[in-house]
Amino acid sequence: MRALYVEVVVRTTLDRLWELTQDPEQHVRWDLRFSRIAPTGTTATGATRFRYERALGPHTIRGTGTSLGERHGPGGTCTSALRFDTDDRTSPLRDGRGYWRYTPVEGGVRFVTGYDYTPGFGRVADRLLRPVVLWMTAWSFDRLRIWAETGVPPERWPLRSVLALWGRDRPRASRCVTRRPGRDPMRDAPRSLDTLEAP
């Protein structure tokens, strides 16, 4: 299965976008994939260790991860590398790795993610679940974009807002690019991902 890829241009400053994505308390406000992220320390190389949660009704999936952000790349580009894992058998995503890339463009920042994971329920089930995970990522990226560009907090757009088909200003996954033509998204990962310690 192909690694997941999502891209959106956000009309804001790099500093603002970095704040909304790198601060764990802000991150969980817009990202549908997480309910809680709690830093637990740092590695010898400066990476951040953390625990994460995703509440699913009566059950909460819990896992661990490591991340490393780099602010000073070529041409002003910034990156953030990530590894995560969980031993929760109910999680559709087990161990995985990915990155965020922030590229300054005219009038804003191109925000990109590429990531892949070991399916929790096997490859056959993942053929159905992977598109859902991709949609969740893209919808969350557009919710972040709206927050950064307009100041409207992401709580204004709970998941049920996807049913408000008449609302033109609601988050939409379709506003994001979700395919990297002719190239594996993981080939564009920063070098820091190869050196990042396992969680």
PDB file of C-alpha atoms in Angstrom:
ATOM      1  CA  MET A   1       0.000   0.000   0.000  1.00  0.00           C
ATOM      2  CA  ARG A   2       1.166   3.514  -0.785  1.00  0.00           C
ATOM      3  CA  ALA A   3       2.423   5.798   1.955  1.00  0.00           C
ATOM      4  CA  LEU A   4      -0.034   8.574   2.800  1.00  0.00           C
ATOM      5  CA  TYR A   5       0.495  12.091   1.467  1.00  0.00           C
ATOM      6  CA  VAL A   6      -1.361  15.331   2.208  1.00  0.00           C
ATOM      7  CA  GLU A   7      -0.512  18.855   1.093  1.00  0.00           C
ATOM      8  CA  VAL A   8      -2.172  22.209   1.726  1.00  0.00           C
ATOM      9  CA  VAL A   9      -1.094  25.836   1.318  1.00  0.00           C
ATOM     10  CA  VAL A  10      -1.784  27.892   4.443  1.00  0.00           C
ATOM     11  CA  ARG A  11      -1.935  31.688   4.127  1.00  0.00           C
ATOM     12  CA  THR A  12      -0.063  32.470   7.315  1.00  0.00           C
ATOM     13  CA  THR A  13       3.469  32.927   8.597  1.00  0.00           C
ATOM     14  CA  LEU A  14       5.849  30.054   9.143  1.00  0.00           C
ATOM     15  CA  ASP A  15       6.201  30.990  12.823  1.00  0.00           C
ATOM     16  CA  ARG A  16       2.436  30.832  13.343  1.00  0.00           C
ATOM     17  CA  LEU A  17       2.073  27.496  11.568  1.00  0.00           C
ATOM     18  CA  TRP A  18       5.017  26.065  13.487  1.00  0.00           C
ATOM     19  CA  GLU A  19       3.393  27.096  16.769  1.00  0.00           C
ATOM     20  CA  LEU A  20       0.033  25.518  15.928  1.00  0.00           C
ATOM     21  CA  THR A  21       1.607  22.240  14.853  1.00  0.00           C
ATOM     22  CA  GLN A  22       4.571  21.790  17.200  1.00  0.00           C
ATOM     23  CA  ASP A  23       2.884  22.739  20.484  1.00  0.00           C
ATOM     24  CA  PRO A  24       1.192  19.518  21.714  1.00  0.00           C
ATOM     25  CA  GLU A  25      -1.701  21.417  23.311  1.00  0.00           C
ATOM     26  CA  GLN A  26      -2.450  23.205  20.030  1.00  0.00           C
ATOM     27  CA  HIS A  27      -1.807  20.134  17.891  1.00  0.00           C
ATOM     28  CA  VAL A  28      -4.574  18.040  19.441  1.00  0.00           C
ATOM     29  CA  ARG A  29      -7.074  20.841  18.933  1.00  0.00           C
ATOM     30  CA  TRP A  30      -7.037  20.508  15.135  1.00  0.00           C
ATOM     31  CA  ASP A  31      -5.748  16.978  14.441  1.00  0.00           C
ATOM     32  CA  LEU A  32      -8.537  14.403  14.415  1.00  0.00           C
ATOM     33  CA  ARG A  33      -6.001  11.598  14.856  1.00  0.00           C
ATOM     34  CA  PHE A  34      -5.141  12.558  18.445  1.00  0.00           C
ATOM     35  CA  SER A  35      -7.021  13.309  21.648  1.00  0.00           C
ATOM     36  CA  ARG A  36      -3.959  13.954  23.811  1.00  0.00           C
ATOM     37  CA  ILE A  37      -0.191  14.344  23.349  1.00  0.00           C
ATOM     38  CA  ALA A  38       2.038  14.540  26.430  1.00  0.00           C
ATOM     39  CA  PRO A  39       5.822  15.054  26.175  1.00  0.00           C
ATOM     40  CA  THR A  40       7.758  12.700  28.460  1.00  0.00           C
ATOM     41  CA  GLY A  41      11.379  13.768  27.938  1.00  0.00           C
ATOM     42  CA  THR A  42      14.128  14.132  25.369  1.00  0.00           C
ATOM     43  CA  THR A  43      16.694  11.821  23.821  1.00  0.00           C
ATOM     44  CA  ALA A  44      20.456  12.354  23.739  1.00  0.00           C
ATOM     45  CA  THR A  45      20.089  13.774  20.216  1.00  0.00           C
ATOM     46  CA  GLY A  46      17.445  16.313  21.254  1.00  0.00           C
ATOM     47  CA  ALA A  47      14.351  14.500  19.998  1.00  0.00           C
ATOM     48  CA  THR A  48      11.180  14.740  22.067  1.00  0.00           C
ATOM     49  CA  ARG A  49       9.600  11.616  23.526  1.00  0.00           C
ATOM     50  CA  PHE A  50       5.843  11.661  24.028  1.00  0.00           C
ATOM     51  CA  ARG A  51       2.771   9.612  24.798  1.00  0.00           C
ATOM     52  CA  TYR A  52      -0.356   9.956  22.697  1.00  0.00           C
ATOM     53  CA  GLU A  53      -4.005   8.998  23.018  1.00  0.00           C
ATOM     54  CA  ARG A  54      -6.982   8.663  20.683  1.00  0.00           C
ATOM     55  CA  ALA A  55     -10.299   8.308  22.459  1.00  0.00           C
ATOM     56  CA  LEU A  56     -12.777   6.076  20.644  1.00  0.00           C
ATOM     57  CA  GLY A  57     -15.960   6.008  22.684  1.00  0.00           C
ATOM     58  CA  PRO A  58     -15.466   3.723  25.710  1.00  0.00           C
ATOM     59  CA  HIS A  59     -11.919   2.795  24.662  1.00  0.00           C
ATOM     60  CA  THR A  60      -8.768   4.921  24.377  1.00  0.00           C
ATOM     61  CA  ILE A  61      -5.870   3.878  22.175  1.00  0.00           C
ATOM     62  CA  ARG A  62      -2.520   4.756  23.759  1.00  0.00           C
ATOM     63  CA  GLY A  63       0.964   4.776  22.250  1.00  0.00           C
ATOM     64  CA  THR A  64       4.385   6.381  22.343  1.00  0.00           C
ATOM     65  CA  GLY A  65       6.463   8.352  19.905  1.00  0.00           C
ATOM     66  CA  THR A  66       9.543  10.448  19.242  1.00  0.00           C
ATOM     67  CA  SER A  67       9.747  13.602  17.141  1.00  0.00           C
ATOM     68  CA  LEU A  68      12.468  15.980  16.036  1.00  0.00           C
ATOM     69  CA  GLY A  69      11.879  19.411  14.526  1.00  0.00           C
ATOM     70  CA  GLU A  70      14.425  21.330  12.440  1.00  0.00           C
ATOM     71  CA  ARG A  71      13.792  25.023  11.836  1.00  0.00           C
ATOM     72  CA  HIS A  72      16.668  26.013   9.549  1.00  0.00           C
ATOM     73  CA  GLY A  73      16.618  24.098   6.274  1.00  0.00           C
ATOM     74  CA  PRO A  74      17.562  25.142   2.712  1.00  0.00           C
ATOM     75  CA  GLY A  75      15.497  28.029   1.409  1.00  0.00           C
ATOM     76  CA  GLY A  76      13.799  28.528   4.758  1.00  0.00           C
ATOM     77  CA  THR A  77      12.199  25.069   4.721  1.00  0.00           C
ATOM     78  CA  CYS A  78      11.494  23.465   8.095  1.00  0.00           C
ATOM     79  CA  THR A  79      10.832  19.804   8.849  1.00  0.00           C
ATOM     80  CA  SER A  80       9.611  17.608  11.660  1.00  0.00           C
ATOM     81  CA  ALA A  81      10.308  13.846  11.747  1.00  0.00           C
ATOM     82  CA  LEU A  82       8.184  11.361  13.696  1.00  0.00           C
ATOM     83  CA  ARG A  83       8.163   7.736  14.785  1.00  0.00           C
ATOM     84  CA  PHE A  84       5.302   6.177  16.735  1.00  0.00           C
ATOM     85  CA  ASP A  85       4.186   2.802  18.048  1.00  0.00           C
ATOM     86  CA  THR A  86       1.452   1.148  20.083  1.00  0.00           C
ATOM     87  CA  ASP A  87       0.848  -2.328  21.438  1.00  0.00           C
ATOM     88  CA  ASP A  88      -2.929  -1.750  21.538  1.00  0.00           C
ATOM     89  CA  ARG A  89      -4.492  -4.520  19.468  1.00  0.00           C
ATOM     90  CA  THR A  90      -7.530  -2.385  18.693  1.00  0.00           C
ATOM     91  CA  SER A  91      -5.445   0.238  16.879  1.00  0.00           C
ATOM     92  CA  PRO A  92      -5.584   0.186  13.065  1.00  0.00           C
ATOM     93  CA  LEU A  93      -2.123   1.800  13.060  1.00  0.00           C
ATOM     94  CA  ARG A  94       0.741   0.058  14.830  1.00  0.00           C
ATOM     95  CA  ASP A  95       4.330   1.257  14.387  1.00  0.00           C
ATOM     96  CA  GLY A  96       4.854   4.020  11.857  1.00  0.00           C
ATOM     97  CA  ARG A  97       7.090   6.836  10.667  1.00  0.00           C
ATOM     98  CA  GLY A  98       6.543  10.101   8.877  1.00  0.00           C
ATOM     99  CA  TYR A  99       7.334  13.789   8.547  1.00  0.00           C
ATOM    100  CA  TRP A 100       5.979  17.288   8.166  1.00  0.00           C
ATOM    101  CA  ARG A 101       7.583  19.755   5.763  1.00  0.00           C
ATOM    102  CA  TYR A 102       6.992  23.508   5.873  1.00  0.00           C
ATOM    103  CA  THR A 103       8.009  25.345   2.685  1.00  0.00           C
ATOM    104  CA  PRO A 104       7.623  29.124   2.383  1.00  0.00           C
ATOM    105  CA  VAL A 105       5.700  30.114  -0.749  1.00  0.00           C
ATOM    106  CA  GLU A 106       4.315  33.416  -1.976  1.00  0.00           C
ATOM    107  CA  GLY A 107       1.697  34.503   0.546  1.00  0.00           C
ATOM    108  CA  GLY A 108       2.028  31.579   2.914  1.00  0.00           C
ATOM    109  CA  VAL A 109       3.440  28.138   3.667  1.00  0.00           C
ATOM    110  CA  ARG A 110       3.063  24.843   1.849  1.00  0.00           C
ATOM    111  CA  PHE A 111       2.450  22.278   4.607  1.00  0.00           C
ATOM    112  CA  VAL A 112       3.058  18.649   3.629  1.00  0.00           C
ATOM    113  CA  THR A 113       3.004  15.309   5.403  1.00  0.00           C
ATOM    114  CA  GLY A 114       4.116  11.894   4.287  1.00  0.00           C
ATOM    115  CA  TYR A 115       3.801   8.854   6.535  1.00  0.00           C
ATOM    116  CA  ASP A 116       3.401   5.115   6.559  1.00  0.00           C
ATOM    117  CA  TYR A 117       2.542   2.499   9.155  1.00  0.00           C
ATOM    118  CA  THR A 118       2.144  -1.198   9.842  1.00  0.00           C
ATOM    119  CA  PRO A 119      -1.556  -2.118   9.567  1.00  0.00           C
ATOM    120  CA  GLY A 120      -3.034  -3.259  12.849  1.00  0.00           C
ATOM    121  CA  PHE A 121      -5.650  -5.516  11.266  1.00  0.00           C
ATOM    122  CA  GLY A 122      -3.692  -6.857   8.294  1.00  0.00           C
ATOM    123  CA  ARG A 123      -3.332  -5.735   4.683  1.00  0.00           C
ATOM    124  CA  VAL A 124      -6.813  -6.719   3.546  1.00  0.00           C
ATOM    125  CA  ALA A 125      -8.545  -4.610   6.193  1.00  0.00           C
ATOM    126  CA  ASP A 126      -6.077  -1.796   5.580  1.00  0.00           C
ATOM    127  CA  ARG A 127      -7.344  -1.458   2.013  1.00  0.00           C
ATOM    128  CA  LEU A 128     -10.552  -0.175   3.581  1.00  0.00           C
ATOM    129  CA  LEU A 129      -9.062   1.673   6.556  1.00  0.00           C
ATOM    130  CA  ARG A 130      -6.176   3.488   4.846  1.00  0.00           C
ATOM    131  CA  PRO A 131      -8.473   5.767   2.810  1.00  0.00           C
ATOM    132  CA  VAL A 132     -10.249   6.674   6.066  1.00  0.00           C
ATOM    133  CA  VAL A 133      -6.939   7.542   7.739  1.00  0.00           C
ATOM    134  CA  LEU A 134      -6.001   9.624   4.680  1.00  0.00           C
ATOM    135  CA  TRP A 135      -9.343  11.454   4.823  1.00  0.00           C
ATOM    136  CA  MET A 136      -8.904  12.146   8.557  1.00  0.00           C
ATOM    137  CA  THR A 137      -5.479  13.637   7.882  1.00  0.00           C
ATOM    138  CA  ALA A 138      -6.640  15.837   5.010  1.00  0.00           C
ATOM    139  CA  TRP A 139      -9.743  17.029   6.866  1.00  0.00           C
ATOM    140  CA  SER A 140      -7.575  17.910   9.872  1.00  0.00           C
ATOM    141  CA  PHE A 141      -5.128  19.822   7.653  1.00  0.00           C
ATOM    142  CA  ASP A 142      -7.950  21.942   6.270  1.00  0.00           C
ATOM    143  CA  ARG A 143      -9.282  22.574   9.782  1.00  0.00           C
ATOM    144  CA  LEU A 144      -5.773  23.767  10.697  1.00  0.00           C
ATOM    145  CA  ARG A 145      -5.672  25.972   7.597  1.00  0.00           C
ATOM    146  CA  ILE A 146      -8.944  27.662   8.532  1.00  0.00           C
ATOM    147  CA  TRP A 147      -7.689  28.294  12.069  1.00  0.00           C
ATOM    148  CA  ALA A 148      -4.378  29.761  10.925  1.00  0.00           C
ATOM    149  CA  GLU A 149      -5.914  31.932   8.213  1.00  0.00           C
ATOM    150  CA  THR A 150      -9.087  33.210   9.891  1.00  0.00           C
ATOM    151  CA  GLY A 151      -8.575  32.762  13.630  1.00  0.00           C
ATOM    152  CA  VAL A 152     -11.712  30.587  13.874  1.00  0.00           C
ATOM    153  CA  PRO A 153     -10.778  27.947  16.475  1.00  0.00           C
ATOM    154  CA  PRO A 154     -10.904  24.286  15.398  1.00  0.00           C
ATOM    155  CA  GLU A 155     -13.468  23.517  18.100  1.00  0.00           C
ATOM    156  CA  ARG A 156     -15.929  25.423  15.896  1.00  0.00           C
ATOM    157  CA  TRP A 157     -15.668  22.454  13.543  1.00  0.00           C
ATOM    158  CA  PRO A 158     -16.331  19.169  15.377  1.00  0.00           C
ATOM    159  CA  LEU A 159     -16.411  16.006  13.310  1.00  0.00           C
ATOM    160  CA  ARG A 160     -20.188  16.219  12.918  1.00  0.00           C
ATOM    161  CA  SER A 161     -19.710  19.429  10.912  1.00  0.00           C
ATOM    162  CA  VAL A 162     -18.902  17.261   7.881  1.00  0.00           C
ATOM    163  CA  LEU A 163     -22.651  16.692   7.638  1.00  0.00           C
ATOM    164  CA  ALA A 164     -23.333  20.414   7.221  1.00  0.00           C
ATOM    165  CA  LEU A 165     -23.138  20.194   3.435  1.00  0.00           C
ATOM    166  CA  TRP A 166     -24.508  23.716   3.072  1.00  0.00           C
ATOM    167  CA  GLY A 167     -21.586  25.220   4.980  1.00  0.00           C
ATOM    168  CA  ARG A 168     -19.024  26.517   2.483  1.00  0.00           C
ATOM    169  CA  ASP A 169     -16.629  27.621   5.214  1.00  0.00           C
ATOM    170  CA  ARG A 170     -16.421  24.222   6.941  1.00  0.00           C
ATOM    171  CA  PRO A 171     -13.259  22.074   6.695  1.00  0.00           C
ATOM    172  CA  ARG A 172     -13.094  19.830   3.653  1.00  0.00           C
ATOM    173  CA  ALA A 173     -10.550  17.129   2.915  1.00  0.00           C
ATOM    174  CA  SER A 174     -11.074  17.801  -0.791  1.00  0.00           C
ATOM    175  CA  ARG A 175      -9.226  21.122  -0.485  1.00  0.00           C
ATOM    176  CA  CYS A 176      -5.982  19.215   0.105  1.00  0.00           C
ATOM    177  CA  VAL A 177      -3.761  17.406  -2.351  1.00  0.00           C
ATOM    178  CA  THR A 178      -3.677  13.735  -1.347  1.00  0.00           C
ATOM    179  CA  ARG A 179      -1.393  12.167  -3.922  1.00  0.00           C
ATOM    180  CA  ARG A 180       2.275  12.666  -4.750  1.00  0.00           C
ATOM    181  CA  PRO A 181       2.368  12.029  -8.518  1.00  0.00           C
ATOM    182  CA  GLY A 182       4.955   9.495  -9.610  1.00  0.00           C
ATOM    183  CA  ARG A 183       6.919   9.436  -6.390  1.00  0.00           C
ATOM    184  CA  ASP A 184       6.820   7.627  -3.051  1.00  0.00           C
ATOM    185  CA  PRO A 185       6.119  10.325  -0.427  1.00  0.00           C
ATOM    186  CA  MET A 186       8.633   8.726   1.937  1.00  0.00           C
ATOM    187  CA  ARG A 187      11.448   9.482  -0.514  1.00  0.00           C
ATOM    188  CA  ASP A 188      10.975  13.146   0.410  1.00  0.00           C
ATOM    189  CA  ALA A 189      11.411  12.518   4.135  1.00  0.00           C
ATOM    190  CA  PRO A 190      14.101  14.559   5.916  1.00  0.00           C
ATOM    191  CA  ARG A 191      17.362  12.831   6.786  1.00  0.00           C
ATOM    192  CA  SER A 192      16.544  13.227  10.460  1.00  0.00           C
ATOM    193  CA  LEU A 193      13.875  10.529  10.100  1.00  0.00           C
ATOM    194  CA  ASP A 194      16.539   7.889   9.405  1.00  0.00           C
ATOM    195  CA  THR A 195      18.399   8.756  12.601  1.00  0.00           C
ATOM    196  CA  LEU A 196      15.369   9.214  14.844  1.00  0.00           C
ATOM    197  CA  GLU A 197      15.266   6.775  17.740  1.00  0.00           C
ATOM    198  CA  ALA A 198      12.383   4.348  18.121  1.00  0.00           C
ATOM    199  CA  PRO A 199       9.792   5.340  20.756  1.00  0.00           C
TER     200      PRO A 199
END
